[in-house]
Amino acid sequence: MSKLTFDCFNKKIFIKSSMEKLYWCWGTSEGICSWFLREAIYTSDGKPRLPENFIQPGDDYIWKWHNWDGKETGKVLQANGTDFLEFTFTGCKVSISLEDHGKAVLLTLRQFEIPTDEENKLNIHHGCSNGWTFWLANLKAYLEHGILLNETEFDLRDIPLSGFEFVNM
């Protein structure tokens, strides 16, 4: 059995969907905005990638969420077009692996190279681990049942600690 540490974590979920649809959900701005983000801009050599086009290694990104005025910027490190992506995220790395299991696809998200100081243990390890748990459940709900669980009707930005207290931010 692997040992749990603060420098990385894995989140796994079976989703009844095709590999192609799951890869589209992660590998295009059109796909990732269908269940996760308010806006995703991918650029290659400073030129925006079309929303329906697959991301490529070396692309830069800007992500914006519902109910949060901030943004995340990063770089696509790997994208093979079928079952694996890796990108920088919050000063760390995140990989998405897809494995066909017949009736469902096993999606494994791994966040790694997390700094292990106390602030990053709380904000990155704990915060991102909780966040990804919700977002992967949201992706499953979206693909299997056509519903989104994240809050888009109510504006939570002016509620103190909303990002820590609301489970569907």
Coordinates of C-alpha atoms in Angstrom, one line a residue:
M1 CA 0.0 0.0 0.0
S2 CA 1.2 3.5 -0.8
K3 CA 2.0 5.8 2.0
L4 CA -0.1 9.0 2.2
T5 CA 2.0 12.2 2.2
F6 CA 1.4 15.9 1.9
D7 CA 3.4 16.4 -1.3
C8 CA 0.7 14.6 -3.5
F9 CA -2.7 13.0 -3.6
N10 CA -4.8 10.9 -5.9
K11 CA -8.5 11.1 -6.6
K12 CA -10.3 8.3 -8.5
I13 CA -13.8 7.9 -9.9
F14 CA -15.6 5.6 -12.3
I15 CA -17.7 7.5 -14.8
K16 CA -20.1 5.9 -17.3
S17 CA -19.0 7.7 -20.4
S18 CA -16.7 7.2 -23.4
M19 CA -13.0 7.9 -23.2
E20 CA -13.5 10.4 -26.1
K21 CA -16.2 12.4 -24.2
L22 CA -14.1 12.4 -21.0
Y23 CA -11.0 13.6 -22.8
W24 CA -13.0 16.3 -24.5
C25 CA -14.3 17.4 -21.1
W26 CA -10.7 18.0 -20.0
G27 CA -8.9 18.7 -23.3
T28 CA -10.9 21.6 -24.8
S29 CA -12.0 24.9 -23.4
E30 CA -15.5 24.1 -24.7
G31 CA -15.4 20.8 -22.8
I32 CA -13.9 22.1 -19.5
C33 CA -16.4 25.0 -19.4
S34 CA -19.3 22.6 -19.8
W35 CA -18.9 21.3 -16.2
F36 CA -16.0 23.1 -14.4
L37 CA -15.1 26.6 -15.4
R38 CA -16.8 29.9 -16.3
E39 CA -14.0 30.6 -18.9
A40 CA -10.9 28.8 -20.1
I41 CA -8.5 30.4 -22.5
Y42 CA -5.8 28.3 -24.1
T43 CA -3.1 30.0 -26.2
S44 CA -0.3 28.6 -28.4
D45 CA 2.5 31.1 -29.0
G46 CA 0.2 33.8 -27.8
K47 CA -2.6 33.0 -30.2
P48 CA -5.9 31.8 -28.7
R49 CA -6.9 28.2 -29.4
L50 CA -10.5 27.7 -30.7
P51 CA -12.9 26.4 -28.0
E52 CA -13.5 23.2 -29.8
N53 CA -9.8 22.4 -30.5
F54 CA -7.8 20.1 -28.3
I55 CA -5.1 21.5 -26.1
Q56 CA -1.5 20.7 -26.9
P57 CA 1.7 20.5 -24.9
G58 CA 3.2 23.9 -24.4
D59 CA -0.2 25.7 -24.4
D60 CA -0.7 28.4 -21.8
Y61 CA -4.0 28.7 -20.0
I62 CA -6.1 31.1 -18.0
W63 CA -9.0 29.6 -16.0
K64 CA -11.8 31.5 -14.4
W65 CA -14.4 30.0 -12.1
H66 CA -18.0 30.8 -11.3
N67 CA -18.3 32.6 -7.9
W68 CA -14.6 33.6 -7.7
D69 CA -13.0 36.7 -9.1
G70 CA -9.5 35.3 -9.3
K71 CA -8.0 33.3 -12.0
E72 CA -5.4 30.5 -12.4
T73 CA -2.7 30.5 -15.0
G74 CA -0.6 27.7 -16.1
K75 CA 0.9 25.5 -18.8
V76 CA -0.2 22.3 -20.5
L77 CA 2.7 19.9 -20.0
Q78 CA 1.3 16.8 -21.7
A79 CA -1.8 16.0 -23.8
N80 CA -1.8 12.8 -25.8
G81 CA -5.3 13.3 -27.4
T82 CA -6.8 10.1 -25.9
D83 CA -6.2 9.3 -22.2
F84 CA -3.6 11.5 -20.5
L85 CA -3.1 15.2 -19.7
E86 CA -0.8 17.0 -17.4
F87 CA -0.7 20.6 -16.5
T88 CA 0.7 23.0 -13.9
F89 CA -1.8 24.2 -11.3
T90 CA -1.3 26.3 -8.2
G91 CA 2.4 26.0 -8.4
C92 CA 2.1 22.2 -8.6
K93 CA 1.3 19.7 -11.3
V94 CA -1.9 17.8 -12.0
S95 CA -2.3 14.7 -14.2
I96 CA -5.5 13.2 -15.6
S97 CA -5.4 9.6 -16.6
L98 CA -8.3 7.7 -18.3
E99 CA -8.6 3.9 -18.2
D100 CA -11.3 2.1 -20.1
H101 CA -13.1 -0.5 -17.9
G102 CA -15.9 -1.5 -20.4
K103 CA -19.0 -0.1 -18.7
A104 CA -17.1 2.9 -17.3
V105 CA -13.9 4.8 -17.5
L106 CA -11.7 5.1 -14.4
L107 CA -10.5 8.7 -14.1
T108 CA -7.5 9.2 -11.9
L109 CA -6.5 12.8 -11.0
R110 CA -3.1 13.2 -9.3
Q111 CA -1.9 16.5 -7.9
F112 CA 1.8 16.4 -7.0
E113 CA 4.9 18.4 -6.3
I114 CA 3.0 20.2 -3.6
P115 CA 5.2 22.2 -1.2
T116 CA 4.9 20.8 2.3
D117 CA 5.1 23.9 4.4
E118 CA 2.1 24.5 6.7
E119 CA 0.4 27.1 4.4
N120 CA 0.5 24.7 1.4
K121 CA -0.6 21.7 3.4
L122 CA -3.8 23.7 4.2
N123 CA -4.4 25.6 1.0
I124 CA -3.1 23.2 -1.6
H125 CA -3.2 19.7 -0.2
H126 CA -6.4 20.1 1.9
G127 CA -8.1 22.7 -0.2
C128 CA -7.4 21.2 -3.6
S129 CA -8.1 17.7 -2.4
N130 CA -11.5 18.8 -1.2
G131 CA -12.1 20.8 -4.4
W132 CA -11.2 18.1 -6.8
T133 CA -13.4 15.6 -4.9
F134 CA -16.4 17.9 -5.6
W135 CA -15.5 18.7 -9.2
L136 CA -15.0 15.0 -10.1
A137 CA -18.4 14.2 -8.6
N138 CA -19.8 17.2 -10.6
L139 CA -18.3 15.7 -13.8
K140 CA -19.9 12.4 -13.0
A141 CA -23.3 14.0 -12.4
Y142 CA -22.9 16.0 -15.6
L143 CA -22.0 13.1 -17.9
E144 CA -24.2 10.4 -16.3
H145 CA -27.3 12.4 -15.4
G146 CA -27.1 15.7 -17.3
I147 CA -27.0 17.9 -14.2
L148 CA -24.5 20.3 -12.7
L149 CA -24.0 20.5 -8.9
N150 CA -21.9 23.7 -8.8
E151 CA -23.5 27.0 -7.8
T152 CA -24.2 29.3 -10.7
E153 CA -27.5 30.8 -9.7
F154 CA -26.5 32.5 -6.4
D155 CA -23.5 34.9 -6.2
L156 CA -21.3 33.7 -3.3
R157 CA -18.4 36.1 -3.9
D158 CA -19.4 38.6 -1.1
I159 CA -20.0 35.9 1.5
P160 CA -17.0 35.7 3.9
L161 CA -15.4 32.2 3.8
S162 CA -17.7 31.1 1.1
G163 CA -14.9 29.2 -0.6
F164 CA -14.3 27.2 2.6
E165 CA -17.9 26.7 3.7
F166 CA -20.0 26.1 0.5
V167 CA -19.5 22.6 -0.8
N168 CA -20.5 23.4 -4.4
M169 CA -18.6 26.5 -5.1

